[in-house]
Coordinates of C-alpha atoms and ligand atoms in Angstrom, one line a residue:
M312 CA 0.0 0.0 0.0
R313 CA 1.4 3.3 -1.0
K314 CA 0.9 6.6 0.8
R315 CA -0.9 9.2 -1.1
Q316 CA 1.8 11.4 -2.4
I317 CA -0.1 14.5 -3.2
G318 CA -1.0 16.7 -0.2
C319 CA -4.2 18.1 -1.7
C320 CA -5.8 14.7 -2.2
V321 CA -7.3 14.7 1.2
G322 CA -10.0 12.1 0.6
L323 CA -12.7 14.5 -0.5
A324 CA -13.7 13.9 -4.0
G325 CA -14.9 17.4 -4.5
I326 CA -11.6 18.9 -3.5
S327 CA -9.3 16.4 -5.3
L328 CA -11.3 16.7 -8.6
L329 CA -11.6 20.4 -8.5
S330 CA -8.0 21.0 -7.7
G331 CA -7.0 18.6 -10.5
C332 CA -5.1 16.2 -8.3
E333 CA -7.1 13.1 -8.9
P334 CA -5.1 10.1 -7.9
K335 CA -3.2 8.3 -10.6
L336 CA -2.9 4.6 -11.0
G337 CA -0.1 3.6 -8.6
D338 CA -0.8 6.3 -6.1
R339 CA -3.3 4.1 -4.1
T340 CA -3.9 0.5 -3.6
N341 CA -6.2 -1.1 -6.2
I342 CA -8.8 -3.7 -5.3
L343 CA -9.6 -6.8 -7.5
F344 CA -12.5 -8.4 -5.6
I345 CA -13.2 -11.9 -7.1
F346 CA -16.5 -13.2 -5.8
S347 CA -18.3 -16.4 -6.6
D348 CA -21.7 -17.9 -5.7
D349 CA -22.1 -20.9 -3.3
H350 CA -18.5 -21.9 -3.0
A351 CA -18.0 -24.5 -0.2
L352 CA -14.8 -24.2 1.7
K353 CA -14.3 -27.9 1.1
A354 CA -14.0 -27.3 -2.6
I355 CA -11.0 -25.0 -2.2
T356 CA -7.8 -27.0 -1.7
A357 CA -6.2 -24.3 0.4
Y358 CA -8.9 -24.9 3.0
L359 CA -8.6 -28.7 3.2
D360 CA -6.1 -28.9 6.0
D361 CA -7.9 -26.5 8.3
F362 CA -11.6 -26.7 7.5
K363 CA -12.2 -29.8 9.7
T364 CA -15.3 -31.8 10.0
S365 CA -15.2 -35.4 11.1
A366 CA -16.9 -36.2 7.8
S367 CA -14.7 -37.3 4.9
G368 CA -15.5 -36.1 1.4
T369 CA -12.3 -34.4 0.5
P370 CA -12.4 -34.1 -3.3
T371 CA -10.2 -36.7 -5.1
G372 CA -8.0 -35.3 -7.8
F373 CA -9.6 -31.9 -7.6
E374 CA -7.6 -28.8 -7.1
T375 CA -7.9 -25.0 -7.1
P376 CA -4.3 -24.0 -7.8
N377 CA -5.0 -20.4 -8.6
I378 CA -7.3 -19.6 -5.7
D379 CA -4.7 -21.5 -3.5
R380 CA -2.0 -19.1 -4.8
L381 CA -3.6 -16.3 -2.9
A382 CA -3.2 -18.2 0.3
E383 CA 0.4 -19.1 -0.5
E384 CA 1.3 -15.5 -1.5
G385 CA -1.0 -13.8 1.1
A386 CA -3.6 -14.7 3.7
I387 CA -6.4 -17.1 4.3
L388 CA -9.2 -16.5 6.8
L389 CA -10.1 -19.7 8.6
N390 CA -13.1 -18.5 10.6
N391 CA -14.7 -16.2 8.2
T392 CA -18.5 -16.2 8.0
C393 CA -21.5 -14.5 6.5
C394 CA -24.1 -12.7 8.5
N395 CA -27.0 -14.2 6.5
S396 CA -26.3 -17.1 4.2
I397 CA -28.0 -16.2 1.0
S398 CA -26.9 -14.3 -2.1
G399 CA -28.4 -10.8 -2.1
P400 CA -28.2 -10.3 1.6
S401 CA -24.5 -11.3 1.6
R402 CA -23.7 -9.0 -1.3
A403 CA -25.5 -6.1 0.5
A404 CA -23.5 -6.8 3.7
V405 CA -20.3 -6.7 1.7
L406 CA -21.1 -3.4 0.1
T407 CA -22.4 -1.7 3.2
G408 CA -20.6 -3.3 6.1
K409 CA -23.9 -3.7 7.8
H410 CA -26.1 -6.6 8.9
S411 CA -29.2 -7.4 6.8
H412 CA -31.8 -5.7 9.0
A413 CA -29.6 -2.5 9.0
N414 CA -29.0 -2.4 5.2
G415 CA -32.6 -3.4 4.4
F416 CA -31.7 -6.2 2.0
T417 CA -33.1 -9.2 4.0
N418 CA -33.9 -11.6 1.2
N419 CA -33.3 -12.1 -2.5
S420 CA -36.6 -10.5 -3.5
K421 CA -35.6 -7.1 -2.1
S422 CA -34.1 -4.3 -4.1
F423 CA -31.0 -2.7 -2.7
D424 CA -31.3 0.9 -1.3
P425 CA -28.5 2.6 -3.2
D426 CA -28.7 5.8 -1.2
Q427 CA -27.0 4.3 1.8
F428 CA -23.3 4.0 2.2
T429 CA -21.4 1.6 0.0
F430 CA -17.6 1.2 0.0
A431 CA -17.6 1.4 -3.8
R432 CA -19.0 4.9 -3.7
A433 CA -16.5 5.9 -0.9
L434 CA -13.7 4.8 -3.3
Q435 CA -15.3 6.4 -6.3
E436 CA -15.5 9.7 -4.3
E437 CA -11.7 9.4 -3.8
G438 CA -11.1 9.3 -7.5
Y439 CA -11.1 5.5 -8.0
S440 CA -12.6 4.0 -11.1
T441 CA -15.1 1.3 -10.1
A442 CA -16.9 -1.5 -11.9
M443 CA -19.3 -4.3 -11.2
I444 CA -19.0 -7.2 -13.6
G445 CA -21.0 -10.5 -13.4
K446 CA -23.6 -11.5 -10.8
W447 CA -25.1 -8.5 -9.1
H448 CA -28.3 -9.9 -7.6
L449 CA -29.2 -6.7 -5.8
G450 CA -32.2 -5.9 -8.0
D451 CA -32.7 -6.1 -11.7
K452 CA -34.3 -2.7 -11.8
L453 CA -31.4 -1.0 -9.9
D454 CA -28.7 0.6 -12.0
P455 CA -25.4 -0.4 -10.3
R456 CA -24.2 3.2 -11.0
R457 CA -26.5 4.4 -8.3
A458 CA -24.6 2.2 -5.8
G459 CA -21.1 3.6 -6.6
F460 CA -20.0 1.8 -9.8
D461 CA -18.9 3.8 -12.9
D462 CA -19.3 0.8 -15.1
Y463 CA -21.3 -2.3 -15.0
N464 CA -22.0 -5.4 -17.0
V465 CA -24.2 -7.7 -14.9
L466 CA -26.1 -10.9 -15.3
I467 CA -29.9 -10.6 -15.1
N468 CA -31.1 -12.1 -11.9
Q469 CA -29.3 -15.4 -11.4
G470 CA -28.0 -15.4 -15.0
T471 CA -27.4 -18.5 -17.1
Y472 CA -24.2 -20.5 -17.6
Y473 CA -24.5 -20.8 -21.4
N474 CA -24.7 -17.8 -23.7
P475 CA -25.8 -15.5 -20.9
E476 CA -27.6 -12.2 -21.2
F477 CA -26.0 -9.1 -19.5
R478 CA -27.5 -5.8 -18.5
T479 CA -25.2 -2.9 -19.4
P480 CA -25.6 0.9 -19.5
E481 CA -26.3 0.5 -23.2
G482 CA -29.1 -2.1 -22.7
N483 CA -29.3 -5.8 -22.5
K484 CA -27.1 -8.0 -24.6
T485 CA -26.5 -11.7 -25.0
I486 CA -22.8 -12.7 -25.1
E487 CA -21.9 -16.1 -26.6
G488 CA -19.9 -18.4 -24.6
Y489 CA -19.6 -19.8 -21.0
S490 CA -20.6 -17.4 -18.3
T491 CA -17.3 -17.9 -16.3
D492 CA -15.1 -17.3 -19.3
I493 CA -17.1 -14.2 -20.3
I494 CA -17.1 -12.6 -16.9
A495 CA -13.3 -13.1 -16.8
D496 CA -12.9 -11.7 -20.3
L497 CA -15.0 -8.6 -19.5
S498 CA -12.9 -8.1 -16.3
I499 CA -9.6 -8.5 -18.2
D500 CA -10.8 -5.9 -20.8
W501 CA -11.7 -3.6 -18.0
L502 CA -8.3 -4.1 -16.3
K503 CA -6.6 -3.3 -19.5
D504 CA -8.6 -0.1 -19.8
A505 CA -7.7 0.7 -16.2
K506 CA -4.2 1.2 -17.5
K507 CA -5.4 3.8 -19.9
R508 CA -7.7 5.5 -17.4
N509 CA -4.7 5.8 -15.2
R510 CA -6.6 5.9 -11.9
P511 CA -6.7 3.5 -9.0
F512 CA -9.5 1.0 -9.3
L513 CA -12.0 -1.2 -7.7
L514 CA -13.1 -4.1 -9.9
M515 CA -15.8 -6.5 -8.5
C516 CA -15.6 -9.6 -10.7
Q517 CA -18.5 -11.8 -9.6
F518 CA -19.0 -15.2 -11.1
K519 CA -22.2 -17.1 -11.3
A520 CA -20.4 -20.4 -10.7
P521 CA -20.7 -22.7 -8.8
H522 CA -24.4 -21.9 -8.4
R523 CA -27.2 -24.4 -9.1
N524 CA -27.8 -25.9 -11.6
W525 CA -24.0 -26.6 -11.9
Q526 CA -23.5 -26.5 -15.7
P527 CA -20.0 -27.3 -16.8
A528 CA -18.0 -25.6 -19.5
M529 CA -17.9 -27.6 -22.8
E530 CA -14.3 -28.3 -22.3
D531 CA -14.8 -29.7 -18.8
L532 CA -17.7 -32.1 -19.6
E533 CA -15.4 -35.1 -19.5
L534 CA -13.6 -34.1 -16.3
F535 CA -14.0 -36.4 -13.3
K536 CA -15.8 -38.9 -15.5
G537 CA -15.9 -42.2 -13.5
T538 CA -14.4 -40.6 -10.4
Q539 CA -16.1 -41.7 -7.3
F540 CA -15.8 -38.8 -4.8
P541 CA -15.8 -39.9 -1.2
I542 CA -19.2 -39.6 0.5
P543 CA -19.2 -37.4 3.6
G544 CA -19.4 -39.4 6.8
D545 CA -22.7 -37.7 7.8
F546 CA -24.3 -38.0 4.3
R547 CA -27.9 -39.3 4.8
D548 CA -30.0 -41.5 2.6
T549 CA -33.8 -41.6 2.8
T550 CA -33.9 -43.7 5.9
Q551 CA -31.5 -41.6 8.0
F552 CA -33.0 -38.2 8.2
S553 CA -35.1 -38.9 11.3
S554 CA -32.2 -38.0 13.7
L555 CA -32.6 -34.4 12.6
P556 CA -35.2 -32.0 14.0
Q557 CA -38.4 -32.1 12.0
Y558 CA -37.9 -28.6 10.5
V559 CA -34.4 -29.6 9.4
Q560 CA -35.7 -32.8 7.8
D561 CA -38.4 -30.9 6.1
A562 CA -36.0 -28.5 4.4
R563 CA -36.1 -29.1 0.7
M564 CA -32.4 -29.5 0.2
R565 CA -32.0 -33.2 0.7
I566 CA -29.9 -34.7 -2.1
D567 CA -32.0 -37.9 -1.9
G568 CA -35.3 -36.3 -2.7
Y569 CA -35.0 -32.7 -3.8
M570 CA -32.9 -32.9 -7.0
F571 CA -34.9 -32.3 -10.1
P572 CA -34.3 -35.1 -12.6
G573 CA -33.8 -32.7 -15.6
W574 CA -32.6 -29.4 -14.1
D575 CA -30.2 -30.8 -11.5
M576 CA -29.4 -34.4 -12.5
K577 CA -29.3 -33.9 -16.2
L578 CA -31.6 -36.8 -17.0
R579 CA -33.5 -36.6 -20.3
D580 CA -37.2 -36.7 -20.4
G581 CA -38.2 -40.3 -20.7
E582 CA -35.0 -41.4 -19.2
V583 CA -36.0 -40.9 -15.6
P584 CA -35.9 -44.3 -13.8
S585 CA -39.3 -45.3 -12.3
N586 CA -37.8 -45.5 -8.8
Y587 CA -36.5 -41.9 -9.0
L588 CA -37.3 -40.2 -5.7
N589 CA -38.8 -36.8 -6.1
L590 CA -40.3 -35.4 -2.8
Y591 CA -41.3 -32.1 -4.2
T592 CA -45.0 -31.5 -3.9
G593 CA -47.6 -29.3 -5.5
T594 CA -46.5 -26.6 -7.9
D595 CA -42.9 -27.0 -6.7
Q596 CA -42.8 -30.4 -8.3
K597 CA -42.4 -28.9 -11.7
D598 CA -39.0 -29.7 -12.9
P599 CA -37.6 -26.7 -14.8
G600 CA -36.3 -29.5 -16.9
V601 CA -33.4 -29.7 -19.2
T602 CA -34.6 -27.0 -21.5
L603 CA -33.6 -23.8 -19.8
E604 CA -29.9 -24.0 -20.0
Q605 CA -29.2 -26.7 -22.5
N606 CA -31.5 -25.1 -25.1
R607 CA -29.3 -22.1 -25.0
L608 CA -26.5 -24.1 -26.5
S609 CA -25.9 -24.3 -30.2
A610 CA -27.1 -27.6 -31.8
A611 CA -23.5 -28.9 -32.0
D612 CA -22.7 -28.1 -28.4
R613 CA -26.0 -29.6 -27.2
E614 CA -25.1 -32.8 -28.9
K615 CA -21.7 -32.8 -27.2
Y616 CA -23.4 -32.0 -23.9
W617 CA -25.8 -34.9 -24.1
A618 CA -23.2 -37.3 -25.4
S619 CA -21.1 -36.6 -22.3
Y620 CA -23.9 -37.7 -19.9
E621 CA -25.4 -40.4 -22.0
E622 CA -23.6 -43.5 -20.9
E623 CA -24.0 -42.8 -17.2
N624 CA -27.6 -41.8 -17.7
K625 CA -28.4 -45.0 -19.5
K626 CA -26.8 -47.1 -16.8
F627 CA -28.7 -45.3 -14.1
Y628 CA -31.9 -45.8 -16.0
S629 CA -31.5 -49.5 -16.5
E630 CA -30.2 -50.2 -13.0
N631 CA -33.1 -48.1 -11.5
P632 CA -31.5 -48.1 -8.0
T633 CA -33.4 -47.3 -4.8
G634 CA -32.5 -46.1 -1.3
R635 CA -28.8 -45.5 -0.5
K636 CA -27.6 -46.4 -4.0
Q637 CA -29.9 -43.9 -5.6
A638 CA -28.9 -41.2 -3.1
E639 CA -25.2 -41.8 -3.7
W640 CA -25.7 -41.7 -7.5
K641 CA -27.3 -38.3 -7.1
Y642 CA -24.5 -37.1 -4.9
Q643 CA -21.9 -38.2 -7.4
R644 CA -23.7 -36.5 -10.3
Y645 CA -24.1 -33.4 -8.2
I646 CA -20.5 -33.2 -6.9
R647 CA -18.9 -33.8 -10.3
D648 CA -20.8 -31.0 -12.0
Y649 CA -20.4 -28.7 -9.1
L650 CA -16.6 -29.2 -9.1
R651 CA -16.4 -28.9 -12.9
T652 CA -17.8 -25.4 -12.6
I653 CA -15.1 -24.6 -10.0
V654 CA -12.3 -25.9 -12.2
A655 CA -13.4 -23.5 -14.9
M656 CA -13.6 -20.7 -12.4
D657 CA -10.2 -21.4 -11.0
R658 CA -8.7 -21.5 -14.5
N659 CA -10.2 -18.0 -15.2
I660 CA -8.9 -16.7 -11.9
G661 CA -5.4 -17.8 -13.1
R662 CA -6.0 -15.7 -16.2
L663 CA -7.0 -12.7 -14.1
L664 CA -3.8 -13.1 -11.9
D665 CA -1.7 -13.4 -15.1
E666 CA -3.2 -10.3 -16.5
L667 CA -2.4 -8.3 -13.4
D668 CA 1.2 -9.5 -13.7
K669 CA 1.3 -8.5 -17.4
L670 CA -0.1 -5.1 -16.7
G671 CA 2.4 -4.6 -13.8
L672 CA -0.4 -4.2 -11.3
S673 CA 0.1 -7.2 -9.0
K674 CA 2.3 -5.3 -6.6
N675 CA -0.2 -2.7 -5.5
T676 CA -3.5 -4.5 -6.1
L677 CA -5.3 -6.2 -3.2
V678 CA -6.7 -9.4 -4.7
V679 CA -9.4 -11.1 -2.8
Y680 CA -11.2 -14.3 -3.5
S681 CA -14.5 -14.9 -1.6
S682 CA -18.0 -16.3 -2.2
D683 CA -21.4 -15.0 -1.1
Q684 CA -21.7 -18.0 1.3
G685 CA -20.5 -21.5 1.8
F686 CA -22.5 -24.5 0.6
F687 CA -23.5 -28.1 1.6
L688 CA -21.7 -30.8 -0.4
G689 CA -23.6 -33.8 1.0
E690 CA -23.0 -33.1 4.7
K691 CA -26.1 -34.1 6.6
G692 CA -27.4 -35.3 3.2
F693 CA -27.9 -31.7 1.9
Y694 CA -27.1 -29.3 -0.8
D695 CA -27.8 -25.5 -0.6
K696 CA -27.1 -23.1 2.2
R697 CA -29.2 -20.7 4.5
W698 CA -28.5 -22.5 7.8
M699 CA -26.1 -21.2 10.4
Y700 CA -24.6 -24.7 10.4
K701 CA -20.9 -24.6 9.6
Q702 CA -21.0 -25.5 5.9
S703 CA -23.1 -22.5 4.9
F704 CA -22.2 -20.1 7.7
S705 CA -18.6 -20.2 6.6
M706 CA -17.4 -18.0 3.8
P707 CA -14.1 -18.4 2.0
F708 CA -11.7 -15.4 2.1
L709 CA -8.2 -15.3 0.7
A710 CA -6.3 -12.2 0.0
R711 CA -3.0 -11.1 -1.5
L712 CA -1.2 -7.8 -1.2
P713 CA 2.6 -8.0 -1.6
G714 CA 4.5 -6.0 1.0
V715 CA 1.5 -5.7 3.2
I716 CA 0.1 -9.2 3.8
P717 CA 2.9 -11.6 4.6
A718 CA 2.8 -14.8 2.5
G719 CA 1.3 -17.8 4.2
T720 CA -0.7 -15.8 6.9
K721 CA -3.4 -17.9 8.5
V722 CA -6.1 -15.9 10.4
T723 CA -8.2 -17.8 13.0
A724 CA -10.0 -14.8 14.5
L725 CA -13.7 -14.5 14.0
T726 CA -14.4 -12.4 10.9
Q727 CA -17.5 -11.7 8.9
N728 CA -18.6 -10.2 5.6
I729 CA -19.7 -7.0 7.4
D730 CA -15.9 -6.5 7.9
F731 CA -15.0 -6.4 4.2
A732 CA -16.0 -2.8 3.6
P733 CA -14.1 -1.3 6.5
T734 CA -11.1 -3.5 5.6
F735 CA -11.1 -2.3 2.0
L736 CA -11.4 1.3 3.1
E737 CA -8.4 0.9 5.5
V738 CA -6.3 -0.9 2.9
T739 CA -6.9 2.0 0.5
E740 CA -6.4 4.6 3.3
T741 CA -9.9 5.9 2.7
K742 CA -11.7 7.7 5.5
I743 CA -15.0 6.2 6.5
P744 CA -17.6 8.7 5.5
D745 CA -19.7 10.3 8.2
G746 CA -23.0 8.5 8.7
A747 CA -21.8 5.3 6.9
G748 CA -23.2 3.3 9.8
I749 CA -20.7 0.4 9.3
Q750 CA -21.1 -2.4 11.8
G751 CA -18.1 -4.4 10.8
Q752 CA -14.5 -3.9 11.8
S753 CA -11.4 -3.7 9.6
F754 CA -9.4 -6.9 9.7
L755 CA -6.4 -5.4 7.9
P756 CA -4.3 -5.9 11.1
L757 CA -5.2 -9.6 11.1
L758 CA -4.2 -9.9 7.4
K759 CA -0.9 -8.3 8.3
G760 CA -0.4 -11.0 11.0
E761 CA -0.9 -8.5 13.8
T762 CA -3.1 -9.0 16.8
P763 CA -5.3 -6.0 17.2
A764 CA -5.9 -4.7 20.8
S765 CA -9.5 -5.6 20.7
W766 CA -11.3 -8.1 18.5
R767 CA -14.8 -9.5 18.7
D768 CA -15.3 -12.7 20.8
A769 CA -18.5 -13.8 19.1
L770 CA -20.3 -13.5 15.8
Y771 CA -23.9 -12.7 15.2
Y772 CA -26.0 -14.4 12.5
H773 CA -29.5 -13.9 11.3
F774 CA -31.2 -15.8 8.4
T775 CA -34.0 -13.4 8.0
E776 CA -36.0 -15.0 5.2
S777 CA -39.2 -16.4 6.6
R778 CA -40.1 -20.0 5.6
A779 CA -43.7 -18.9 5.4
V780 CA -42.9 -16.3 2.8
E781 CA -40.1 -17.6 0.7
S782 CA -40.3 -21.3 0.8
E783 CA -38.1 -22.7 -2.0
H784 CA -35.9 -24.6 0.3
Y785 CA -38.1 -24.5 3.4
C786 CA -35.4 -23.2 5.7
P787 CA -37.0 -21.4 8.7
A788 CA -35.7 -18.1 9.8
H789 CA -33.2 -18.3 12.7
Y790 CA -30.6 -16.3 14.5
G791 CA -27.6 -17.3 16.6
V792 CA -24.3 -16.6 18.2
F793 CA -20.9 -18.4 17.6
D794 CA -18.0 -17.8 20.0
G795 CA -15.4 -20.0 18.1
R796 CA -16.4 -23.1 20.1
Y797 CA -20.1 -23.0 21.0
K798 CA -22.9 -22.2 18.5
L799 CA -26.3 -21.3 19.9
M800 CA -29.2 -21.0 17.4
R801 CA -32.8 -20.1 17.8
F802 CA -35.3 -21.2 15.2
Y803 CA -38.1 -18.9 16.2
E804 CA -40.7 -19.4 13.5
P805 CA -43.8 -21.3 14.7
V806 CA -43.1 -23.9 12.0
A807 CA -39.9 -24.8 13.9
G808 CA -41.7 -24.6 17.3
D809 CA -39.3 -21.9 18.5
S810 CA -36.5 -24.4 18.9
W811 CA -33.0 -23.9 20.3
E812 CA -29.9 -25.8 19.1
L813 CA -26.5 -25.7 20.8
Y814 CA -23.4 -27.4 19.5
D815 CA -19.9 -27.7 20.9
L816 CA -17.8 -27.6 17.7
D817 CA -14.6 -28.6 19.5
N818 CA -16.1 -32.0 20.3
D819 CA -18.7 -32.2 17.6
P820 CA -17.5 -30.6 14.4
D821 CA -20.4 -32.0 12.4
E822 CA -22.9 -30.3 14.6
E823 CA -24.8 -33.6 15.1
T824 CA -25.5 -33.5 18.9
N825 CA -27.7 -30.8 20.1
I826 CA -26.7 -30.2 23.7
Y827 CA -29.1 -27.4 24.4
N828 CA -31.0 -29.4 27.0
T829 CA -28.1 -31.2 28.6
A830 CA -25.4 -28.5 28.7
D831 CA -24.5 -26.6 31.9
S832 CA -27.2 -24.0 32.4
E833 CA -24.6 -21.3 33.1
L834 CA -23.1 -21.9 29.7
V835 CA -26.5 -21.6 28.0
N836 CA -27.3 -18.5 29.9
Q837 CA -24.0 -16.9 29.0
L838 CA -24.5 -17.6 25.4
K839 CA -28.0 -16.2 25.5
E840 CA -26.7 -13.1 27.2
K841 CA -24.1 -12.8 24.4
L842 CA -26.8 -13.2 21.8
K843 CA -28.9 -10.6 23.4
S844 CA -26.1 -8.1 23.7
L845 CA -25.1 -8.6 20.0
R846 CA -28.7 -8.1 18.9
S847 CA -28.7 -4.9 20.9
Q848 CA -25.2 -3.8 19.7
Y849 CA -26.3 -4.2 16.1
G850 CA -29.8 -2.9 16.7
D851 CA -31.6 -6.0 15.4
T852 CA -35.1 -5.9 16.7
T853 CA -36.4 -8.2 13.9
G854 CA -37.3 -11.8 14.7
A855 CA -38.4 -13.1 18.1
A856 CA -37.5 -10.8 21.0
L857 CA -35.1 -12.2 23.5
Ligands
SGN756 C1 -32.3 -20.4 -7.0 C2 -32.0 -21.9 -6.8 C3 -32.0 -22.2 -5.3 C4 -31.1 -21.2 -4.6 C5 -31.6 -19.8 -4.8 C6 -30.9 -18.8 -4.1 N1 -33.0 -22.7 -7.5 O1 -33.6 -20.1 -6.8 O2 -31.6 -23.5 -5.2 O3 -31.1 -21.5 -3.2 O4 -31.5 -19.6 -6.2 O5 -29.5 -18.8 -4.4 S1 -32.9 -23.0 -9.1 O6 -33.8 -24.1 -9.3 O7 -33.3 -21.8 -9.7 O8 -31.5 -23.3 -9.4 S2 -28.6 -17.6 -4.1 O9 -27.2 -18.0 -4.0 O10 -28.7 -16.7 -5.3 O11 -29.1 -16.9 -3.0
CA757 CA1 -25.1 -17.8 -3.3

């Protein structure tokens, strides 16, 4: 990080622009923020040694060398979490540094209020050029320029993997190709232009991958063919869900019963085995089918696509397995496609890092890799996120900034996505604007390997989406506290019977044994007090009162 060299650039855009001393590229630290969607920590090789669960399931022959490079050359956060495990709310928390109730974006159907503080606008006001490229997911009607971005090129809603349509200042346009490649291409073009613009920059490059429905790039269709990935130790088949609370069993994210045959499992109409377990009911039962994505492919690519799945599909159809065998088949189909999308993303992250090198920008650019939340890869028998359980509460975060972040730094302190904005402002030596209302804390000292004088001793989480209102995966709203060892959660919606869960992660890393009723009452009371004080500290009066 370089000190600003010009005295008149005092951090007030008005002054710096008027006085003609707008910062030049090289005067300030740039930020390349690479963000993905639903990336489980277990699917990043740099995390494998430290992200411990008793479950196996470590990918075989799968690697993310380019993401790992950031940990080797910089830092990895081992206890980073999201404050609300769902896309839009996480993105809003990143931009504002505030919890969901405070920034107003409490579920994916909201539209972001752009008049509040965003760190992008704070940088823009300092003379940075800023861009948002890829998945935006903060409202299709909202122009990202209103939230502090000079340029944008964003996917519409969730976007598609194949030949996606983008929203741009010039209107919507379909770009041919694979979404991950295109988002990297657009980002690389923008980085090249950053040289010409000659101003420090913030580029948010946000991939759709590895979001459902896990569609691989054409070149990766054959990858992992025949590989049997280890099944997590706590994977459940149909007979094994009864050990979970009813509201957890009822969540529509069980791999055994809530994978659409066409959309998720890539089975062709007429090739769905008669024993195929589909637990969806009512209107939810409608399989979006194989048409939405695959029909976006050219005829030749579509043929190649189907040819790659054909042999396995036919075998599955003729064997027509039930129970455990069927659940495991679904797991293998899911995990292979999921990991294929990550291989493509990692390859493109390599291209982005190479481009920074070529442009001579690596030395003063903070490069971050993160994802809007973690994801279940068969643990408990699930896919998807939302829960405060470890897999989806966790959020990857790796960062490189030569000369500032020592190579190989491992941070175990409790960090959260609300900390990103203040961290980015501190890295760029940008003053937090008055009234920003940031609730997070800069973890730059932690990235530098320093121990700050005071750091939080517990994290607050609130999944604010009501099961009654948005029920795609039937996850009830809940809030909770995590102190690094104990996790206390309250599922306060009537559908969950206002239930409490307490886990001791030191002794139960899979969060299988709820000790709420058996733990020492002093411990329970202390955790409740902590939860109450965090709710009061952050001003969260939503959800059940404590
Ligand atoms: C889609 C997916 C869900 C997913 C949500 C939210 N269904 O609706 O499985 O949980 O997005 O994801 S799909 O059938 O359309 O693929 S989020 O990451 O954007 O919050
Ligand atoms: Ca997501």
